[in-house]
Amino acid sequence: MIDHDAALLSESQLFGDLPAVDRQRIVALCTRKRLPARQVVFYQGEPGREMYIVVSGKLKVSVTSEDGKELSFFILHKNDIFGELALLDGERRSATVTAIGPCELMVLHHADFRRLLKDNPAIGLKLLSVLSGRVRATTALYESSVFIEIPGRLAARLLELADEYGVLTDECILIYLKLSQYELGTLINATRESVNKQLKSWESQGVIELRKGRIFITDPMVLEALV
């Protein structure tokens, strides 16, 4: 199991450049955690004493306003890390992380994480790269929410999901990742009703098909034109 997980870490942006022996050491420090679909790993505002590495499954990172509005920033998948920010600054969790489907995680505790950074300074530089990428993505989401109308935001997000999770089938692109219309709305800062209305409109035009909660893109060029 240690060798298998060390091989998984070799594909990680954060740990991929480490020697195999160091990756094995990290795996030995980690505990395992399995989650069913829709279970929360941690909530925004909680104290943070662990960081996580995704072994399998997908999770969403979101924040909730005081009036209950949810906005999702990222979808995490295999090899991604999360929860590291609270370990760096000692503050509470900046977001809520929820499993989209069944997930398996490796958990690295605070003391081990700090010791790892001390012994391997290169990891700190890699971590800066990871964090800067997330800042850029957050900025892009904010800009699109302000300057782009809902059809353009939804089209862009569907194309991104198709690029990352798309499967070609019967001259369509199936977005294999199953998200509810509410979850799609949180990814583009729109209500479920607005997402439903736009999806139904595109379905009537033959741009997409909706089948059992999944989205098939039949005419991606229409979506590309909106983006």
PDB file of C-alpha atoms in Angstrom:
ATOM      1  CA  MET A   1       0.000   0.000   0.000  1.00  0.00           C
ATOM      2  CA  ILE A   2       2.837   2.404   0.847  1.00  0.00           C
ATOM      3  CA  ASP A   3       4.491   1.848  -2.533  1.00  0.00           C
ATOM      4  CA  HIS A   4       1.149   2.299  -4.314  1.00  0.00           C
ATOM      5  CA  ASP A   5       0.412   5.580  -2.532  1.00  0.00           C
ATOM      6  CA  ALA A   6       3.993   6.791  -3.012  1.00  0.00           C
ATOM      7  CA  ALA A   7       3.528   6.198  -6.748  1.00  0.00           C
ATOM      8  CA  LEU A   8       0.326   8.251  -6.589  1.00  0.00           C
ATOM      9  CA  LEU A   9       2.234  11.107  -4.955  1.00  0.00           C
ATOM     10  CA  SER A  10       4.729  11.024  -7.828  1.00  0.00           C
ATOM     11  CA  GLU A  11       1.953  12.571  -9.961  1.00  0.00           C
ATOM     12  CA  SER A  12       1.245  15.306  -7.419  1.00  0.00           C
ATOM     13  CA  GLN A  13       2.220  18.902  -8.167  1.00  0.00           C
ATOM     14  CA  LEU A  14       3.342  19.294  -4.575  1.00  0.00           C
ATOM     15  CA  PHE A  15       5.230  16.043  -3.974  1.00  0.00           C
ATOM     16  CA  GLY A  16       6.055  14.800  -7.462  1.00  0.00           C
ATOM     17  CA  ASP A  17       9.669  16.013  -7.508  1.00  0.00           C
ATOM     18  CA  LEU A  18      10.608  14.392  -4.213  1.00  0.00           C
ATOM     19  CA  PRO A  19      12.758  11.245  -4.144  1.00  0.00           C
ATOM     20  CA  ALA A  20      10.792   8.020  -3.810  1.00  0.00           C
ATOM     21  CA  VAL A  21      12.066   7.473  -0.275  1.00  0.00           C
ATOM     22  CA  ASP A  22      10.669  10.848   0.818  1.00  0.00           C
ATOM     23  CA  ARG A  23       7.298  10.104  -0.775  1.00  0.00           C
ATOM     24  CA  GLN A  24       7.194   6.802   1.086  1.00  0.00           C
ATOM     25  CA  ARG A  25       7.941   8.682   4.300  1.00  0.00           C
ATOM     26  CA  ILE A  26       5.028  11.043   3.673  1.00  0.00           C
ATOM     27  CA  VAL A  27       2.667   8.140   3.024  1.00  0.00           C
ATOM     28  CA  ALA A  28       3.792   6.471   6.258  1.00  0.00           C
ATOM     29  CA  LEU A  29       2.871   9.659   8.153  1.00  0.00           C
ATOM     30  CA  CYS A  30      -0.633   9.780   6.670  1.00  0.00           C
ATOM     31  CA  THR A  31      -3.828   8.184   7.894  1.00  0.00           C
ATOM     32  CA  ARG A  32      -6.686   7.126   5.594  1.00  0.00           C
ATOM     33  CA  LYS A  33     -10.200   8.516   5.469  1.00  0.00           C
ATOM     34  CA  ARG A  34     -13.118   7.290   3.359  1.00  0.00           C
ATOM     35  CA  LEU A  35     -16.186   9.410   2.737  1.00  0.00           C
ATOM     36  CA  PRO A  36     -19.593   8.688   1.203  1.00  0.00           C
ATOM     37  CA  ALA A  37     -21.122  11.044  -1.352  1.00  0.00           C
ATOM     38  CA  ARG A  38     -22.215  14.465  -0.021  1.00  0.00           C
ATOM     39  CA  GLN A  39     -20.314  14.153   3.259  1.00  0.00           C
ATOM     40  CA  VAL A  40     -18.490  17.277   4.448  1.00  0.00           C
ATOM     41  CA  VAL A  41     -14.763  16.938   5.191  1.00  0.00           C
ATOM     42  CA  PHE A  42     -14.685  20.216   7.108  1.00  0.00           C
ATOM     43  CA  TYR A  43     -16.728  23.390   7.345  1.00  0.00           C
ATOM     44  CA  GLN A  44     -15.786  26.998   6.714  1.00  0.00           C
ATOM     45  CA  GLY A  45     -14.793  28.593  10.029  1.00  0.00           C
ATOM     46  CA  GLU A  46     -13.641  25.412  11.758  1.00  0.00           C
ATOM     47  CA  PRO A  47     -10.115  25.183  13.197  1.00  0.00           C
ATOM     48  CA  GLY A  48      -7.763  23.289  10.918  1.00  0.00           C
ATOM     49  CA  ARG A  49      -5.215  20.748  12.081  1.00  0.00           C
ATOM     50  CA  GLU A  50      -4.872  18.510   8.995  1.00  0.00           C
ATOM     51  CA  MET A  51      -4.268  18.733   5.277  1.00  0.00           C
ATOM     52  CA  TYR A  52      -5.573  16.207   2.788  1.00  0.00           C
ATOM     53  CA  ILE A  53      -4.446  14.455  -0.395  1.00  0.00           C
ATOM     54  CA  VAL A  54      -7.140  13.080  -2.699  1.00  0.00           C
ATOM     55  CA  VAL A  55      -6.572   9.387  -3.446  1.00  0.00           C
ATOM     56  CA  SER A  56      -9.824   8.900  -5.360  1.00  0.00           C
ATOM     57  CA  GLY A  57     -13.131  10.659  -5.921  1.00  0.00           C
ATOM     58  CA  LYS A  58     -14.049  14.316  -6.344  1.00  0.00           C
ATOM     59  CA  LEU A  59     -14.857  17.091  -3.894  1.00  0.00           C
ATOM     60  CA  LYS A  60     -16.063  20.676  -4.132  1.00  0.00           C
ATOM     61  CA  VAL A  61     -14.627  23.697  -2.322  1.00  0.00           C
ATOM     62  CA  SER A  62     -17.242  26.306  -1.421  1.00  0.00           C
ATOM     63  CA  VAL A  63     -18.036  29.239   0.832  1.00  0.00           C
ATOM     64  CA  THR A  64     -21.391  30.280   2.268  1.00  0.00           C
ATOM     65  CA  SER A  65     -22.459  33.845   2.953  1.00  0.00           C
ATOM     66  CA  GLU A  66     -24.323  34.960   6.067  1.00  0.00           C
ATOM     67  CA  ASP A  67     -27.609  34.842   4.147  1.00  0.00           C
ATOM     68  CA  GLY A  68     -26.963  31.217   3.131  1.00  0.00           C
ATOM     69  CA  LYS A  69     -25.818  31.707  -0.460  1.00  0.00           C
ATOM     70  CA  GLU A  70     -23.213  29.157  -1.542  1.00  0.00           C
ATOM     71  CA  LEU A  71     -20.431  29.769  -4.060  1.00  0.00           C
ATOM     72  CA  SER A  72     -18.116  26.984  -5.216  1.00  0.00           C
ATOM     73  CA  PHE A  73     -14.567  27.732  -6.339  1.00  0.00           C
ATOM     74  CA  PHE A  74     -12.948  24.442  -7.311  1.00  0.00           C
ATOM     75  CA  ILE A  75     -13.546  20.786  -7.929  1.00  0.00           C
ATOM     76  CA  LEU A  76     -10.783  18.663  -6.435  1.00  0.00           C
ATOM     77  CA  HIS A  77      -9.796  15.266  -7.823  1.00  0.00           C
ATOM     78  CA  LYS A  78      -7.078  12.630  -7.629  1.00  0.00           C
ATOM     79  CA  ASN A  79      -3.668  13.963  -6.454  1.00  0.00           C
ATOM     80  CA  ASP A  80      -5.038  17.363  -5.409  1.00  0.00           C
ATOM     81  CA  ILE A  81      -4.258  18.689  -1.940  1.00  0.00           C
ATOM     82  CA  PHE A  82      -6.478  20.827   0.269  1.00  0.00           C
ATOM     83  CA  GLY A  83      -6.687  22.113   3.816  1.00  0.00           C
ATOM     84  CA  GLU A  84      -3.099  23.327   3.806  1.00  0.00           C
ATOM     85  CA  LEU A  85      -3.904  27.037   4.180  1.00  0.00           C
ATOM     86  CA  ALA A  86      -5.107  26.765   7.790  1.00  0.00           C
ATOM     87  CA  LEU A  87      -1.893  24.916   8.652  1.00  0.00           C
ATOM     88  CA  LEU A  88       0.211  27.725   7.211  1.00  0.00           C
ATOM     89  CA  ASP A  89      -1.453  30.739   8.800  1.00  0.00           C
ATOM     90  CA  GLY A  90      -3.077  29.157  11.863  1.00  0.00           C
ATOM     91  CA  GLU A  91      -6.452  30.672  10.969  1.00  0.00           C
ATOM     92  CA  ARG A  92      -9.766  28.868  10.689  1.00  0.00           C
ATOM     93  CA  ARG A  93     -10.857  27.036   7.537  1.00  0.00           C
ATOM     94  CA  SER A  94     -11.511  29.506   4.735  1.00  0.00           C
ATOM     95  CA  ALA A  95     -13.984  27.230   2.924  1.00  0.00           C
ATOM     96  CA  THR A  96     -16.118  24.105   3.206  1.00  0.00           C
ATOM     97  CA  VAL A  97     -15.032  20.943   1.379  1.00  0.00           C
ATOM     98  CA  THR A  98     -17.696  18.362   0.471  1.00  0.00           C
ATOM     99  CA  ALA A  99     -17.418  15.008  -1.275  1.00  0.00           C
ATOM    100  CA  ILE A 100     -19.319  14.976  -4.585  1.00  0.00           C
ATOM    101  CA  GLY A 101     -19.192  11.177  -4.711  1.00  0.00           C
ATOM    102  CA  PRO A 102     -17.466   8.493  -2.636  1.00  0.00           C
ATOM    103  CA  CYS A 103     -13.914   9.600  -1.838  1.00  0.00           C
ATOM    104  CA  GLU A 104     -10.745   8.318  -0.262  1.00  0.00           C
ATOM    105  CA  LEU A 105      -8.237  10.708   1.268  1.00  0.00           C
ATOM    106  CA  MET A 106      -4.820  10.642   2.865  1.00  0.00           C
ATOM    107  CA  VAL A 107      -4.659  12.848   5.962  1.00  0.00           C
ATOM    108  CA  LEU A 108      -1.445  14.575   7.057  1.00  0.00           C
ATOM    109  CA  HIS A 109      -1.519  16.142  10.507  1.00  0.00           C
ATOM    110  CA  HIS A 110      -0.249  19.581  11.445  1.00  0.00           C
ATOM    111  CA  ALA A 111       2.987  18.647  13.234  1.00  0.00           C
ATOM    112  CA  ASP A 112       4.027  16.246  10.457  1.00  0.00           C
ATOM    113  CA  PHE A 113       3.197  18.830   7.794  1.00  0.00           C
ATOM    114  CA  ARG A 114       5.305  21.541   9.465  1.00  0.00           C
ATOM    115  CA  ARG A 115       8.194  19.125   9.935  1.00  0.00           C
ATOM    116  CA  LEU A 116       7.922  18.137   6.288  1.00  0.00           C
ATOM    117  CA  LEU A 117       8.180  21.769   5.171  1.00  0.00           C
ATOM    118  CA  LYS A 118      11.216  22.292   7.389  1.00  0.00           C
ATOM    119  CA  ASP A 119      13.007  19.211   6.043  1.00  0.00           C
ATOM    120  CA  ASN A 120      12.060  19.843   2.398  1.00  0.00           C
ATOM    121  CA  PRO A 121      12.102  23.602   1.608  1.00  0.00           C
ATOM    122  CA  ALA A 122      11.335  22.873  -2.061  1.00  0.00           C
ATOM    123  CA  ILE A 123       7.849  21.783  -1.026  1.00  0.00           C
ATOM    124  CA  GLY A 124       7.221  25.300   0.267  1.00  0.00           C
ATOM    125  CA  LEU A 125       7.976  26.754  -3.164  1.00  0.00           C
ATOM    126  CA  LYS A 126       5.673  24.216  -4.828  1.00  0.00           C
ATOM    127  CA  LEU A 127       2.987  25.116  -2.321  1.00  0.00           C
ATOM    128  CA  LEU A 128       3.253  28.778  -3.302  1.00  0.00           C
ATOM    129  CA  SER A 129       2.612  27.736  -6.901  1.00  0.00           C
ATOM    130  CA  VAL A 130      -0.482  25.756  -5.882  1.00  0.00           C
ATOM    131  CA  LEU A 131      -1.836  28.647  -3.834  1.00  0.00           C
ATOM    132  CA  SER A 132      -1.178  31.219  -6.544  1.00  0.00           C
ATOM    133  CA  GLY A 133      -3.080  29.064  -9.029  1.00  0.00           C
ATOM    134  CA  ARG A 134      -6.067  29.033  -6.714  1.00  0.00           C
ATOM    135  CA  VAL A 135      -5.908  32.799  -6.243  1.00  0.00           C
ATOM    136  CA  ARG A 136      -5.951  33.221 -10.031  1.00  0.00           C
ATOM    137  CA  ALA A 137      -8.934  30.882 -10.351  1.00  0.00           C
ATOM    138  CA  THR A 138     -10.795  32.766  -7.628  1.00  0.00           C
ATOM    139  CA  THR A 139     -10.068  36.075  -9.344  1.00  0.00           C
ATOM    140  CA  ALA A 140     -11.302  34.697 -12.665  1.00  0.00           C
ATOM    141  CA  LEU A 141     -14.533  33.518 -11.022  1.00  0.00           C
ATOM    142  CA  TYR A 142     -15.092  36.950  -9.501  1.00  0.00           C
ATOM    143  CA  GLU A 143     -14.427  38.727 -12.788  1.00  0.00           C
ATOM    144  CA  SER A 144     -16.767  36.446 -14.723  1.00  0.00           C
ATOM    145  CA  SER A 145     -19.498  36.966 -12.098  1.00  0.00           C
ATOM    146  CA  VAL A 146     -19.231  40.724 -12.531  1.00  0.00           C
ATOM    147  CA  PHE A 147     -18.614  41.111 -16.264  1.00  0.00           C
ATOM    148  CA  ILE A 148     -20.153  38.041 -17.965  1.00  0.00           C
ATOM    149  CA  GLU A 149     -23.855  37.186 -18.139  1.00  0.00           C
ATOM    150  CA  ILE A 150     -25.158  33.831 -16.917  1.00  0.00           C
ATOM    151  CA  PRO A 151     -25.298  32.116 -20.371  1.00  0.00           C
ATOM    152  CA  GLY A 152     -21.633  32.910 -20.968  1.00  0.00           C
ATOM    153  CA  ARG A 153     -20.608  31.818 -17.471  1.00  0.00           C
ATOM    154  CA  LEU A 154     -22.536  28.564 -17.742  1.00  0.00           C
ATOM    155  CA  ALA A 155     -21.214  27.858 -21.234  1.00  0.00           C
ATOM    156  CA  ALA A 156     -17.640  28.402 -20.076  1.00  0.00           C
ATOM    157  CA  ARG A 157     -18.091  26.121 -17.068  1.00  0.00           C
ATOM    158  CA  LEU A 158     -19.697  23.351 -19.140  1.00  0.00           C
ATOM    159  CA  LEU A 159     -16.814  23.472 -21.619  1.00  0.00           C
ATOM    160  CA  GLU A 160     -14.309  23.308 -18.754  1.00  0.00           C
ATOM    161  CA  LEU A 161     -16.121  20.306 -17.272  1.00  0.00           C
ATOM    162  CA  ALA A 162     -16.278  18.668 -20.700  1.00  0.00           C
ATOM    163  CA  ASP A 163     -12.554  19.182 -21.172  1.00  0.00           C
ATOM    164  CA  GLU A 164     -11.740  17.664 -17.786  1.00  0.00           C
ATOM    165  CA  TYR A 165     -14.469  15.042 -17.397  1.00  0.00           C
ATOM    166  CA  GLY A 166     -15.857  14.647 -20.917  1.00  0.00           C
ATOM    167  CA  VAL A 167     -16.373  11.301 -22.654  1.00  0.00           C
ATOM    168  CA  LEU A 168     -17.107  11.095 -26.386  1.00  0.00           C
ATOM    169  CA  THR A 169     -20.223   9.041 -27.099  1.00  0.00           C
ATOM    170  CA  ASP A 170     -22.576   8.951 -30.093  1.00  0.00           C
ATOM    171  CA  GLU A 171     -21.187  12.213 -31.496  1.00  0.00           C
ATOM    172  CA  CYS A 172     -21.880  13.921 -28.162  1.00  0.00           C
ATOM    173  CA  ILE A 173     -19.687  14.836 -25.230  1.00  0.00           C
ATOM    174  CA  LEU A 174     -20.936  13.342 -21.991  1.00  0.00           C
ATOM    175  CA  ILE A 175     -19.894  15.285 -18.894  1.00  0.00           C
ATOM    176  CA  TYR A 176     -19.221  12.236 -16.766  1.00  0.00           C
ATOM    177  CA  LEU A 177     -19.082  14.212 -13.531  1.00  0.00           C
ATOM    178  CA  LYS A 178     -22.640  14.313 -12.204  1.00  0.00           C
ATOM    179  CA  LEU A 179     -23.554  17.670 -10.688  1.00  0.00           C
ATOM    180  CA  SER A 180     -26.962  18.923  -9.663  1.00  0.00           C
ATOM    181  CA  GLN A 181     -28.265  22.151 -11.167  1.00  0.00           C
ATOM    182  CA  TYR A 182     -27.833  23.713  -7.743  1.00  0.00           C
ATOM    183  CA  GLU A 183     -24.156  22.692  -7.718  1.00  0.00           C
ATOM    184  CA  LEU A 184     -23.699  24.075 -11.240  1.00  0.00           C
ATOM    185  CA  GLY A 185     -25.201  27.322 -10.005  1.00  0.00           C
ATOM    186  CA  THR A 186     -22.723  27.544  -7.138  1.00  0.00           C
ATOM    187  CA  LEU A 187     -19.885  27.152  -9.646  1.00  0.00           C
ATOM    188  CA  ILE A 188     -20.983  30.186 -11.682  1.00  0.00           C
ATOM    189  CA  ASN A 189     -22.624  32.345  -8.979  1.00  0.00           C
ATOM    190  CA  ALA A 190     -26.162  31.808 -10.266  1.00  0.00           C
ATOM    191  CA  THR A 191     -29.391  30.398  -8.844  1.00  0.00           C
ATOM    192  CA  ARG A 192     -30.585  26.873  -9.569  1.00  0.00           C
ATOM    193  CA  GLU A 193     -33.600  28.377 -11.324  1.00  0.00           C
ATOM    194  CA  SER A 194     -31.386  30.412 -13.672  1.00  0.00           C
ATOM    195  CA  VAL A 195     -29.290  27.343 -14.504  1.00  0.00           C
ATOM    196  CA  ASN A 196     -32.395  25.240 -15.120  1.00  0.00           C
ATOM    197  CA  LYS A 197     -33.891  27.872 -17.422  1.00  0.00           C
ATOM    198  CA  GLN A 198     -30.706  28.162 -19.491  1.00  0.00           C
ATOM    199  CA  LEU A 199     -30.174  24.406 -19.758  1.00  0.00           C
ATOM    200  CA  LYS A 200     -33.759  23.888 -20.889  1.00  0.00           C
ATOM    201  CA  SER A 201     -33.323  26.631 -23.484  1.00  0.00           C
ATOM    202  CA  TRP A 202     -30.173  25.001 -24.865  1.00  0.00           C
ATOM    203  CA  GLU A 203     -31.874  21.611 -24.853  1.00  0.00           C
ATOM    204  CA  SER A 204     -34.755  22.966 -26.953  1.00  0.00           C
ATOM    205  CA  GLN A 205     -32.185  24.364 -29.414  1.00  0.00           C
ATOM    206  CA  GLY A 206     -30.350  21.030 -29.674  1.00  0.00           C
ATOM    207  CA  VAL A 207     -27.188  22.356 -28.035  1.00  0.00           C
ATOM    208  CA  ILE A 208     -27.295  19.901 -25.141  1.00  0.00           C
ATOM    209  CA  GLU A 209     -29.299  16.909 -23.956  1.00  0.00           C
ATOM    210  CA  LEU A 210     -30.261  16.196 -20.356  1.00  0.00           C
ATOM    211  CA  ARG A 211     -30.485  12.506 -19.475  1.00  0.00           C
ATOM    212  CA  LYS A 212     -30.983  11.222 -15.932  1.00  0.00           C
ATOM    213  CA  GLY A 213     -29.166  14.145 -14.372  1.00  0.00           C
ATOM    214  CA  ARG A 214     -26.241  14.085 -16.800  1.00  0.00           C
ATOM    215  CA  ILE A 215     -25.408  16.628 -19.497  1.00  0.00           C
ATOM    216  CA  PHE A 216     -24.553  15.661 -23.072  1.00  0.00           C
ATOM    217  CA  ILE A 217     -23.118  18.460 -25.216  1.00  0.00           C
ATOM    218  CA  THR A 218     -24.300  17.968 -28.791  1.00  0.00           C
ATOM    219  CA  ASP A 219     -23.204  21.304 -30.279  1.00  0.00           C
ATOM    220  CA  PRO A 220     -20.139  22.637 -28.437  1.00  0.00           C
ATOM    221  CA  MET A 221     -19.577  25.371 -31.025  1.00  0.00           C
ATOM    222  CA  VAL A 222     -22.660  27.225 -29.772  1.00  0.00           C
ATOM    223  CA  LEU A 223     -21.210  27.212 -26.260  1.00  0.00           C
ATOM    224  CA  GLU A 224     -17.786  28.269 -27.544  1.00  0.00           C
ATOM    225  CA  ALA A 225     -19.362  31.223 -29.339  1.00  0.00           C
ATOM    226  CA  LEU A 226     -20.920  32.401 -26.075  1.00  0.00           C
ATOM    227  CA  VAL A 227     -17.562  32.204 -24.322  1.00  0.00           C
TER     228      VAL A 227
END
